[in-house]
């Protein structure tokens, strides 16, 4: 459809009548302002265009996310109900690590609620207030940062193998602050302000710092996890070792899925600069929320509050080491007893010979 605009006589400005364009078929539509006369070079335009779908003002590639966040809210509510029921039931045996898991669950639920209301407001009014969207993005960046720091702390054996992170605390906090800034900038560029379907490649430059930090985190997590597993194997703490092996397997599956999906995402965006595959673009965003929720469920299952929660606490390591030392001392005592028994039998065999040295030794043995 072409809407012509004319300049009358020597007029330097003109106005365009309000026009309503009915859309009868689902597809990707673009609006272009074209000046065909070379004399009109440098012409500036101002105004507003309003786009609306049958279900509201949400763009077609964002509309499915509104329903998706409803399902994510329900999923987080179910997880919260199960976790908090166990949390209240065994609150006397709660570990510090389980307090951190509770905070991540609460932030995840809060984030999904905020995203849903942000999309609902955008869909019903056609407006997306910068302050509200920035607040939603900030909560999401905090949740992402805490989730990654939680996994890193668990991999380091915090609260299980070591009581504190010691000298690594400042480094972990510095990495967390850096990741928060990178995630905040990326999400603000992605969600705050005007929705632009043709600037996908420009966002790749902001993805690079975030991807680099994620890669560094993954490397640090698996390095720490390897050391933790080695310590548990040396100490022969079977319960904790089995727990960490399950956690490492789940983490490995999540990393493999992430790498595969990142490869697909880069291909998807590089081959579709104009968002012609907009109907399936929402899956890119939804996958990361599903993956983080699935990994959180695994952590909740492994570290669920129970009567035996304290057996995974750091204090149990001292007891285990004490038990090992006690077992070694008992073994030594048993071998000494065997030697004494041999000596006693030998002395009994020579009972007919009286030796003062043997008598004194027998008195000491008695």
mmCIF file of C-alpha atoms in Angstrom:
data_model
loop_
_atom_site.group_PDB
_atom_site.id
_atom_site.type_symbol
_atom_site.label_atom_id
_atom_site.label_comp_id
_atom_site.label_asym_id
_atom_site.label_seq_id
_atom_site.Cartn_x
_atom_site.Cartn_y
_atom_site.Cartn_z
ATOM 1 C CA UNK A 1 0.000 0.000 0.000
ATOM 2 C CA UNK A 2 1.346 3.434 -1.016
ATOM 3 C CA UNK A 3 0.303 6.658 0.734
ATOM 4 C CA UNK A 4 1.398 9.722 -1.271
ATOM 5 C CA UNK A 5 2.316 13.025 0.342
ATOM 6 C CA UNK A 6 2.573 16.256 -1.708
ATOM 7 C CA UNK A 7 4.098 19.678 -1.132
ATOM 8 C CA UNK A 8 1.882 22.463 -2.381
ATOM 9 C CA UNK A 9 3.595 25.225 -4.372
ATOM 10 C CA UNK A 10 6.607 26.620 -2.560
ATOM 11 C CA UNK A 11 5.570 25.238 0.842
ATOM 12 C CA UNK A 12 8.437 23.945 2.933
ATOM 13 C CA UNK A 13 6.229 21.751 5.092
ATOM 14 C CA UNK A 14 3.196 19.564 4.727
ATOM 15 C CA UNK A 15 1.108 17.263 6.853
ATOM 16 C CA UNK A 16 -0.194 13.789 6.346
ATOM 17 C CA UNK A 17 -3.770 12.881 7.136
ATOM 18 C CA UNK A 18 -4.350 10.130 9.659
ATOM 19 C CA UNK A 19 -4.589 6.853 7.801
ATOM 20 C CA UNK A 20 -5.702 3.477 9.074
ATOM 21 C CA UNK A 21 -4.287 0.469 7.253
ATOM 22 C CA UNK A 22 -6.214 -2.787 7.756
ATOM 23 C CA UNK A 23 -4.069 -5.928 7.924
ATOM 24 C CA UNK A 24 -5.863 -9.017 6.650
ATOM 25 C CA UNK A 25 -3.019 -11.535 6.638
ATOM 26 C CA UNK A 26 -0.435 -12.573 9.225
ATOM 27 C CA UNK A 27 3.064 -11.585 8.201
ATOM 28 C CA UNK A 28 5.973 -9.164 8.603
ATOM 29 C CA UNK A 29 5.050 -5.566 7.699
ATOM 30 C CA UNK A 30 7.404 -2.590 7.292
ATOM 31 C CA UNK A 31 6.746 1.141 6.975
ATOM 32 C CA UNK A 32 9.122 3.134 4.745
ATOM 33 C CA UNK A 33 9.275 6.877 4.098
ATOM 34 C CA UNK A 34 10.706 7.426 0.621
ATOM 35 C CA UNK A 35 11.600 10.763 -1.013
ATOM 36 C CA UNK A 36 11.835 10.208 -4.789
ATOM 37 C CA UNK A 37 12.644 13.813 -5.763
ATOM 38 C CA UNK A 38 16.369 14.668 -5.333
ATOM 39 C CA UNK A 39 15.335 18.206 -4.324
ATOM 40 C CA UNK A 40 13.772 16.786 -1.166
ATOM 41 C CA UNK A 41 17.100 15.494 0.112
ATOM 42 C CA UNK A 42 17.446 16.267 3.812
ATOM 43 C CA UNK A 43 13.721 16.283 4.486
ATOM 44 C CA UNK A 44 12.884 15.561 8.124
ATOM 45 C CA UNK A 45 9.732 13.914 9.405
ATOM 46 C CA UNK A 46 8.058 13.767 12.792
ATOM 47 C CA UNK A 47 5.005 11.922 13.988
ATOM 48 C CA UNK A 48 3.801 8.688 15.483
ATOM 49 C CA UNK A 49 2.769 5.331 14.118
ATOM 50 C CA UNK A 50 0.545 2.944 16.079
ATOM 51 C CA UNK A 51 0.693 -0.782 15.483
ATOM 52 C CA UNK A 52 -1.843 -3.177 16.914
ATOM 53 C CA UNK A 53 -2.441 -6.904 16.604
ATOM 54 C CA UNK A 54 -5.859 -8.545 17.080
ATOM 55 C CA UNK A 55 -4.943 -9.478 20.679
ATOM 56 C CA UNK A 56 -3.335 -6.175 21.641
ATOM 57 C CA UNK A 57 -0.322 -3.919 21.099
ATOM 58 C CA UNK A 58 2.377 -6.510 21.731
ATOM 59 C CA UNK A 59 4.582 -7.163 18.672
ATOM 60 C CA UNK A 60 4.045 -10.552 17.095
ATOM 61 C CA UNK A 61 7.428 -11.923 18.209
ATOM 62 C CA UNK A 62 6.756 -10.895 21.837
ATOM 63 C CA UNK A 63 3.101 -11.915 22.169
ATOM 64 C CA UNK A 64 3.764 -15.639 22.896
ATOM 65 C CA UNK A 65 6.009 -14.666 25.831
ATOM 66 C CA UNK A 66 3.012 -13.313 27.720
ATOM 67 C CA UNK A 67 1.481 -16.803 27.907
ATOM 68 C CA UNK A 68 4.907 -18.312 28.530
ATOM 69 C CA UNK A 69 5.410 -16.202 31.666
ATOM 70 C CA UNK A 70 2.042 -17.421 32.960
ATOM 71 C CA UNK A 71 3.285 -21.021 32.755
ATOM 72 C CA UNK A 72 6.597 -20.021 34.350
ATOM 73 C CA UNK A 73 4.734 -18.337 37.212
ATOM 74 C CA UNK A 74 2.758 -21.519 37.820
ATOM 75 C CA UNK A 75 5.966 -23.586 37.718
ATOM 76 C CA UNK A 76 7.711 -21.306 40.225
ATOM 77 C CA UNK A 77 4.634 -21.312 42.457
ATOM 78 C CA UNK A 78 4.624 -25.127 42.540
ATOM 79 C CA UNK A 79 8.353 -25.218 43.263
ATOM 80 C CA UNK A 80 7.937 -22.560 45.969
ATOM 81 C CA UNK A 81 5.073 -24.446 47.604
ATOM 82 C CA UNK A 82 7.043 -27.708 47.740
ATOM 83 C CA UNK A 83 10.266 -26.046 48.894
ATOM 84 C CA UNK A 84 8.718 -23.781 51.535
ATOM 85 C CA UNK A 85 6.653 -26.629 52.981
ATOM 86 C CA UNK A 86 9.874 -28.565 53.590
ATOM 87 C CA UNK A 87 11.642 -25.368 54.639
ATOM 88 C CA UNK A 88 9.097 -24.649 57.389
ATOM 89 C CA UNK A 89 8.871 -28.284 58.440
ATOM 90 C CA UNK A 90 12.617 -28.685 59.009
ATOM 91 C CA UNK A 91 13.568 -25.078 59.737
ATOM 92 C CA UNK A 92 15.756 -26.124 62.710
ATOM 93 C CA UNK A 93 17.986 -28.158 60.384
ATOM 94 C CA UNK A 94 18.245 -25.558 57.580
ATOM 95 C CA UNK A 95 21.732 -24.904 56.190
ATOM 96 C CA UNK A 96 23.009 -21.500 55.071
ATOM 97 C CA UNK A 97 23.163 -22.852 51.519
ATOM 98 C CA UNK A 98 19.444 -23.631 51.670
ATOM 99 C CA UNK A 99 18.741 -20.030 52.693
ATOM 100 C CA UNK A 100 20.500 -18.933 49.475
ATOM 101 C CA UNK A 101 18.394 -21.369 47.427
ATOM 102 C CA UNK A 102 15.249 -19.906 49.015
ATOM 103 C CA UNK A 103 16.319 -16.398 47.971
ATOM 104 C CA UNK A 104 16.895 -17.515 44.358
ATOM 105 C CA UNK A 105 13.457 -19.188 44.209
ATOM 106 C CA UNK A 106 11.789 -16.041 45.563
ATOM 107 C CA UNK A 107 13.607 -13.803 43.071
ATOM 108 C CA UNK A 108 12.695 -16.125 40.198
ATOM 109 C CA UNK A 109 9.003 -16.038 41.098
ATOM 110 C CA UNK A 110 9.103 -12.253 41.541
ATOM 111 C CA UNK A 111 10.811 -11.835 38.160
ATOM 112 C CA UNK A 112 8.214 -13.925 36.313
ATOM 113 C CA UNK A 113 5.372 -11.915 37.921
ATOM 114 C CA UNK A 114 6.994 -8.620 36.918
ATOM 115 C CA UNK A 115 7.581 -9.786 33.342
ATOM 116 C CA UNK A 116 3.961 -10.855 33.004
ATOM 117 C CA UNK A 117 2.603 -7.524 34.254
ATOM 118 C CA UNK A 118 5.070 -5.616 32.071
ATOM 119 C CA UNK A 119 3.891 -7.482 28.973
ATOM 120 C CA UNK A 120 0.229 -7.168 29.989
ATOM 121 C CA UNK A 121 0.564 -3.410 30.424
ATOM 122 C CA UNK A 122 2.323 -3.101 27.077
ATOM 123 C CA UNK A 123 -0.331 -5.229 25.384
ATOM 124 C CA UNK A 124 -3.285 -3.266 26.770
ATOM 125 C CA UNK A 125 -1.946 0.323 26.559
ATOM 126 C CA UNK A 126 0.636 0.225 23.794
ATOM 127 C CA UNK A 127 3.035 2.025 26.139
ATOM 128 C CA UNK A 128 6.078 0.575 27.891
ATOM 129 C CA UNK A 129 7.236 2.876 30.718
ATOM 130 C CA UNK A 130 11.015 2.999 30.908
ATOM 131 C CA UNK A 131 11.092 2.984 34.717
ATOM 132 C CA UNK A 132 8.933 -0.142 35.071
ATOM 133 C CA UNK A 133 10.796 -2.077 32.396
ATOM 134 C CA UNK A 134 14.171 -1.054 33.848
ATOM 135 C CA UNK A 135 13.034 -2.308 37.258
ATOM 136 C CA UNK A 136 11.970 -5.650 35.757
ATOM 137 C CA UNK A 137 15.282 -5.993 33.922
ATOM 138 C CA UNK A 138 17.231 -5.162 37.095
ATOM 139 C CA UNK A 139 15.434 -7.868 39.099
ATOM 140 C CA UNK A 140 16.198 -10.342 36.315
ATOM 141 C CA UNK A 141 19.892 -9.372 36.283
ATOM 142 C CA UNK A 142 20.076 -9.820 40.078
ATOM 143 C CA UNK A 143 18.452 -13.252 39.792
ATOM 144 C CA UNK A 144 20.864 -14.346 37.057
ATOM 145 C CA UNK A 145 23.856 -13.130 39.052
ATOM 146 C CA UNK A 146 22.792 -14.813 42.302
ATOM 147 C CA UNK A 147 22.009 -18.058 40.465
ATOM 148 C CA UNK A 148 25.499 -18.198 38.977
ATOM 149 C CA UNK A 149 27.177 -17.286 42.255
ATOM 150 C CA UNK A 150 25.108 -19.961 44.002
ATOM 151 C CA UNK A 151 26.299 -22.628 41.555
ATOM 152 C CA UNK A 152 29.890 -21.404 41.903
ATOM 153 C CA UNK A 153 29.699 -21.481 45.716
ATOM 154 C CA UNK A 154 28.198 -24.977 45.689
ATOM 155 C CA UNK A 155 30.952 -26.142 43.330
ATOM 156 C CA UNK A 156 33.570 -24.740 45.712
ATOM 157 C CA UNK A 157 32.053 -26.819 48.514
ATOM 158 C CA UNK A 158 30.774 -23.848 50.497
ATOM 159 C CA UNK A 159 29.056 -25.087 53.645
ATOM 160 C CA UNK A 160 29.937 -28.704 52.803
ATOM 161 C CA UNK A 161 33.717 -28.988 52.467
ATOM 162 C CA UNK A 162 34.652 -25.505 53.691
ATOM 163 C CA UNK A 163 32.839 -23.237 56.173
ATOM 164 C CA UNK A 164 33.609 -20.045 54.202
ATOM 165 C CA UNK A 165 35.083 -19.102 50.854
ATOM 166 C CA UNK A 166 38.038 -17.496 52.634
ATOM 167 C CA UNK A 167 40.242 -15.377 50.385
ATOM 168 C CA UNK A 168 38.086 -16.189 47.347
ATOM 169 C CA UNK A 169 35.135 -14.178 48.701
ATOM 170 C CA UNK A 170 36.353 -10.859 47.255
ATOM 171 C CA UNK A 171 37.055 -12.456 43.860
ATOM 172 C CA UNK A 172 33.607 -14.089 43.752
ATOM 173 C CA UNK A 173 31.912 -10.798 44.669
ATOM 174 C CA UNK A 174 33.936 -8.894 42.059
ATOM 175 C CA UNK A 175 32.957 -11.396 39.375
ATOM 176 C CA UNK A 176 29.328 -11.162 40.474
ATOM 177 C CA UNK A 177 29.327 -7.348 40.265
ATOM 178 C CA UNK A 178 30.937 -7.451 36.804
ATOM 179 C CA UNK A 179 28.441 -9.997 35.534
ATOM 180 C CA UNK A 180 25.539 -7.984 36.937
ATOM 181 C CA UNK A 181 26.654 -4.866 35.021
ATOM 182 C CA UNK A 182 27.106 -6.831 31.766
ATOM 183 C CA UNK A 183 23.699 -8.533 32.090
ATOM 184 C CA UNK A 184 22.018 -5.243 33.037
ATOM 185 C CA UNK A 185 23.392 -3.397 29.998
ATOM 186 C CA UNK A 186 22.482 -6.224 27.632
ATOM 187 C CA UNK A 187 18.916 -6.539 28.943
ATOM 188 C CA UNK A 188 18.340 -2.764 28.980
ATOM 189 C CA UNK A 189 19.410 -2.569 25.333
ATOM 190 C CA UNK A 190 17.188 -5.540 24.517
ATOM 191 C CA UNK A 191 13.992 -4.579 26.354
ATOM 192 C CA UNK A 192 14.000 -0.902 27.374
ATOM 193 C CA UNK A 193 12.939 1.782 24.909
ATOM 194 C CA UNK A 194 11.689 1.479 21.349
ATOM 195 C CA UNK A 195 11.115 -2.016 20.007
ATOM 196 C CA UNK A 196 13.252 -2.294 16.885
ATOM 197 C CA UNK A 197 13.140 -5.450 14.813
ATOM 198 C CA UNK A 198 16.084 -4.554 12.559
ATOM 199 C CA UNK A 199 18.866 -4.017 15.119
ATOM 200 C CA UNK A 200 19.576 -7.653 15.928
ATOM 201 C CA UNK A 201 23.180 -7.629 14.734
ATOM 202 C CA UNK A 202 24.055 -4.529 16.773
ATOM 203 C CA UNK A 203 23.158 -6.380 19.980
ATOM 204 C CA UNK A 204 25.740 -9.057 19.218
ATOM 205 C CA UNK A 205 28.453 -6.640 20.424
ATOM 206 C CA UNK A 206 26.790 -6.441 23.835
ATOM 207 C CA UNK A 207 26.371 -10.210 23.932
ATOM 208 C CA UNK A 208 30.148 -10.737 23.749
ATOM 209 C CA UNK A 209 31.062 -9.477 27.279
ATOM 210 C CA UNK A 210 28.172 -11.459 28.757
ATOM 211 C CA UNK A 211 29.209 -14.590 26.883
ATOM 212 C CA UNK A 212 32.857 -14.174 27.933
ATOM 213 C CA UNK A 213 31.888 -13.897 31.607
ATOM 214 C CA UNK A 214 29.644 -16.957 31.300
ATOM 215 C CA UNK A 215 32.507 -18.938 29.772
ATOM 216 C CA UNK A 216 34.854 -17.837 32.557
ATOM 217 C CA UNK A 217 32.249 -18.810 35.163
ATOM 218 C CA UNK A 218 31.798 -22.252 33.617
ATOM 219 C CA UNK A 219 35.557 -22.819 33.660
ATOM 220 C CA UNK A 220 35.830 -21.724 37.290
ATOM 221 C CA UNK A 221 32.813 -23.807 38.317
ATOM 222 C CA UNK A 222 34.129 -27.050 36.839
ATOM 223 C CA UNK A 223 37.645 -26.439 38.163
ATOM 224 C CA UNK A 224 36.270 -25.926 41.671
ATOM 225 C CA UNK A 225 33.928 -28.883 41.310
ATOM 226 C CA UNK A 226 36.826 -31.137 40.351
ATOM 227 C CA UNK A 227 38.775 -30.088 43.466
ATOM 228 C CA UNK A 228 35.747 -30.606 45.688
ATOM 229 C CA UNK A 229 35.158 -34.113 44.327
ATOM 230 C CA UNK A 230 38.827 -34.920 44.855
ATOM 231 C CA UNK A 231 38.670 -33.788 48.500
ATOM 232 C CA UNK A 232 35.545 -35.858 49.130
ATOM 233 C CA UNK A 233 37.161 -38.921 47.569
ATOM 234 C CA UNK A 234 40.266 -38.528 49.739
ATOM 235 C CA UNK A 235 38.158 -38.160 52.893
ATOM 236 C CA UNK A 236 35.886 -41.039 51.770
ATOM 237 C CA UNK A 237 32.679 -39.167 52.623
ATOM 238 C CA UNK A 238 30.314 -41.274 50.555
ATOM 239 C CA UNK A 239 27.079 -39.313 51.154
ATOM 240 C CA UNK A 240 28.522 -35.975 50.055
ATOM 241 C CA UNK A 241 30.477 -37.573 47.223
ATOM 242 C CA UNK A 242 27.317 -39.116 45.780
ATOM 243 C CA UNK A 243 25.534 -35.777 46.101
ATOM 244 C CA UNK A 244 28.252 -33.883 44.249
ATOM 245 C CA UNK A 245 28.502 -36.491 41.522
ATOM 246 C CA UNK A 246 24.799 -36.062 40.763
ATOM 247 C CA UNK A 247 25.226 -32.292 40.807
ATOM 248 C CA UNK A 248 28.215 -32.429 38.437
ATOM 249 C CA UNK A 249 26.292 -34.654 36.004
ATOM 250 C CA UNK A 250 23.344 -32.235 35.956
ATOM 251 C CA UNK A 251 25.694 -29.303 35.474
ATOM 252 C CA UNK A 252 27.470 -31.025 32.591
ATOM 253 C CA UNK A 253 24.149 -31.651 30.826
ATOM 254 C CA UNK A 254 23.163 -27.992 31.327
ATOM 255 C CA UNK A 255 26.471 -26.741 29.893
ATOM 256 C CA UNK A 256 26.227 -28.999 26.834
ATOM 257 C CA UNK A 257 22.650 -27.814 26.229
ATOM 258 C CA UNK A 258 23.761 -24.182 26.639
ATOM 259 C CA UNK A 259 26.607 -24.485 24.143
ATOM 260 C CA UNK A 260 24.323 -26.175 21.607
ATOM 261 C CA UNK A 261 21.652 -23.520 22.049
ATOM 262 C CA UNK A 262 24.145 -20.635 21.797
ATOM 263 C CA UNK A 263 25.348 -22.060 18.490
ATOM 264 C CA UNK A 264 21.761 -22.251 17.269
ATOM 265 C CA UNK A 265 21.009 -18.719 18.520
ATOM 266 C CA UNK A 266 24.004 -17.194 16.726
ATOM 267 C CA UNK A 267 22.996 -18.983 13.519
ATOM 268 C CA UNK A 268 19.371 -17.943 13.972
ATOM 269 C CA UNK A 269 20.191 -14.234 14.376
ATOM 270 C CA UNK A 270 22.945 -14.127 11.777
ATOM 271 C CA UNK A 271 20.745 -15.646 9.063
ATOM 272 C CA UNK A 272 17.661 -13.609 9.933
ATOM 273 C CA UNK A 273 18.712 -9.917 10.172
ATOM 274 C CA UNK A 274 15.181 -8.651 9.429
ATOM 275 C CA UNK A 275 13.372 -11.008 11.829
ATOM 276 C CA UNK A 276 11.468 -12.789 9.089
ATOM 277 C CA UNK A 277 11.229 -15.817 11.402
ATOM 278 C CA UNK A 278 9.583 -13.669 14.065
ATOM 279 C CA UNK A 279 6.930 -16.253 14.950
ATOM 280 C CA UNK A 280 9.521 -18.577 16.492
ATOM 281 C CA UNK A 281 11.876 -15.895 17.874
ATOM 282 C CA UNK A 282 10.307 -16.069 21.357
ATOM 283 C CA UNK A 283 11.794 -19.551 21.851
ATOM 284 C CA UNK A 284 15.287 -17.987 22.036
ATOM 285 C CA UNK A 285 14.355 -16.077 25.191
ATOM 286 C CA UNK A 286 12.172 -18.814 26.669
ATOM 287 C CA UNK A 287 14.874 -21.499 26.498
ATOM 288 C CA UNK A 288 17.178 -19.754 28.983
ATOM 289 C CA UNK A 289 14.377 -19.343 31.519
ATOM 290 C CA UNK A 290 13.458 -23.026 31.161
ATOM 291 C CA UNK A 291 17.086 -24.162 31.510
ATOM 292 C CA UNK A 292 17.741 -22.042 34.612
ATOM 293 C CA UNK A 293 14.498 -23.267 36.182
ATOM 294 C CA UNK A 294 15.375 -26.908 35.448
ATOM 295 C CA UNK A 295 18.827 -26.511 37.020
ATOM 296 C CA UNK A 296 17.261 -24.817 40.036
ATOM 297 C CA UNK A 297 14.885 -27.776 40.425
ATOM 298 C CA UNK A 298 17.856 -30.158 40.415
ATOM 299 C CA UNK A 299 19.596 -28.126 43.135
ATOM 300 C CA UNK A 300 16.381 -28.041 45.167
ATOM 301 C CA UNK A 301 16.042 -31.818 44.849
ATOM 302 C CA UNK A 302 19.640 -32.500 45.885
ATOM 303 C CA UNK A 303 19.690 -30.022 48.782
ATOM 304 C CA UNK A 304 16.044 -30.362 49.869
ATOM 305 C CA UNK A 305 15.431 -29.567 53.572
ATOM 306 C CA UNK A 306 15.085 -32.739 55.637
ATOM 307 C CA UNK A 307 15.971 -34.231 58.992
ATOM 308 C CA UNK A 308 19.307 -35.361 57.588
ATOM 309 C CA UNK A 309 20.257 -31.948 56.142
ATOM 310 C CA UNK A 310 22.930 -31.439 58.767
ATOM 311 C CA UNK A 311 24.868 -34.473 57.555
ATOM 312 C CA UNK A 312 25.889 -32.378 54.529
ATOM 313 C CA UNK A 313 27.122 -29.519 56.729
ATOM 314 C CA UNK A 314 30.802 -28.692 57.096
ATOM 315 C CA UNK A 315 30.904 -29.770 60.751
ATOM 316 C CA UNK A 316 30.407 -33.372 59.675
ATOM 317 C CA UNK A 317 33.801 -33.345 57.945
ATOM 318 C CA UNK A 318 35.554 -33.010 61.286
ATOM 319 C CA UNK A 319 33.651 -35.980 62.611
ATOM 320 C CA UNK A 320 34.428 -38.033 59.531
ATOM 321 C CA UNK A 321 38.115 -37.255 59.796
ATOM 322 C CA UNK A 322 37.991 -38.106 63.499
ATOM 323 C CA UNK A 323 36.311 -41.396 62.694
ATOM 324 C CA UNK A 324 39.041 -42.194 60.159
ATOM 325 C CA UNK A 325 41.795 -41.409 62.667
ATOM 326 C CA UNK A 326 40.021 -43.448 65.321
ATOM 327 C CA UNK A 327 39.730 -46.386 62.952
ATOM 328 C CA UNK A 328 43.440 -46.152 62.157
ATOM 329 C CA UNK A 329 44.348 -46.067 65.856
ATOM 330 C CA UNK A 330 42.139 -49.095 66.499
ATOM 331 C CA UNK A 331 43.889 -50.918 63.675
ATOM 332 C CA UNK A 332 47.258 -50.093 65.176
ATOM 333 C CA UNK A 333 46.039 -51.295 68.571
ATOM 334 C CA UNK A 334 44.851 -54.510 67.054
ATOM 335 C CA UNK A 335 48.225 -55.205 65.425
ATOM 336 C CA UNK A 336 50.048 -54.427 68.680
ATOM 337 C CA UNK A 337 47.739 -56.840 70.436
ATOM 338 C CA UNK A 338 48.684 -59.569 67.984
ATOM 339 C CA UNK A 339 52.370 -59.026 68.648
ATOM 340 C CA UNK A 340 51.827 -59.156 72.395
ATOM 341 C CA UNK A 341 49.827 -62.317 71.946
ATOM 342 C CA UNK A 342 52.709 -63.938 70.076
ATOM 343 C CA UNK A 343 55.105 -62.867 72.779
ATOM 344 C CA UNK A 344 52.802 -64.269 75.423
ATOM 345 C CA UNK A 345 52.537 -67.595 73.653
ATOM 346 C CA UNK A 346 56.291 -67.746 73.310
ATOM 347 C CA UNK A 347 56.722 -67.004 76.972
ATOM 348 C CA UNK A 348 54.188 -69.658 77.845
ATOM 349 C CA UNK A 349 56.168 -72.103 75.789
ATOM 350 C CA UNK A 350 59.248 -71.388 77.856
ATOM 351 C CA UNK A 351 57.376 -71.503 81.137
ATOM 352 C CA UNK A 352 59.880 -73.870 82.631
ATOM 353 C CA UNK A 353 62.719 -71.331 82.381
ATOM 354 C CA UNK A 354 62.647 -68.491 84.886
ATOM 355 C CA UNK A 355 64.095 -65.191 83.670
ATOM 356 C CA UNK A 356 63.927 -61.968 85.726
ATOM 357 C CA UNK A 357 63.636 -59.880 82.558
ATOM 358 C CA UNK A 358 60.673 -61.952 81.418
ATOM 359 C CA UNK A 359 59.050 -61.590 84.826
ATOM 360 C CA UNK A 360 59.347 -57.812 84.755
ATOM 361 C CA UNK A 361 57.998 -57.735 81.204
ATOM 362 C CA UNK A 362 55.064 -59.894 82.263
ATOM 363 C CA UNK A 363 54.344 -57.536 85.181
ATOM 364 C CA UNK A 364 54.283 -54.603 82.781
ATOM 365 C CA UNK A 365 51.956 -56.503 80.469
ATOM 366 C CA UNK A 366 49.639 -57.313 83.357
#
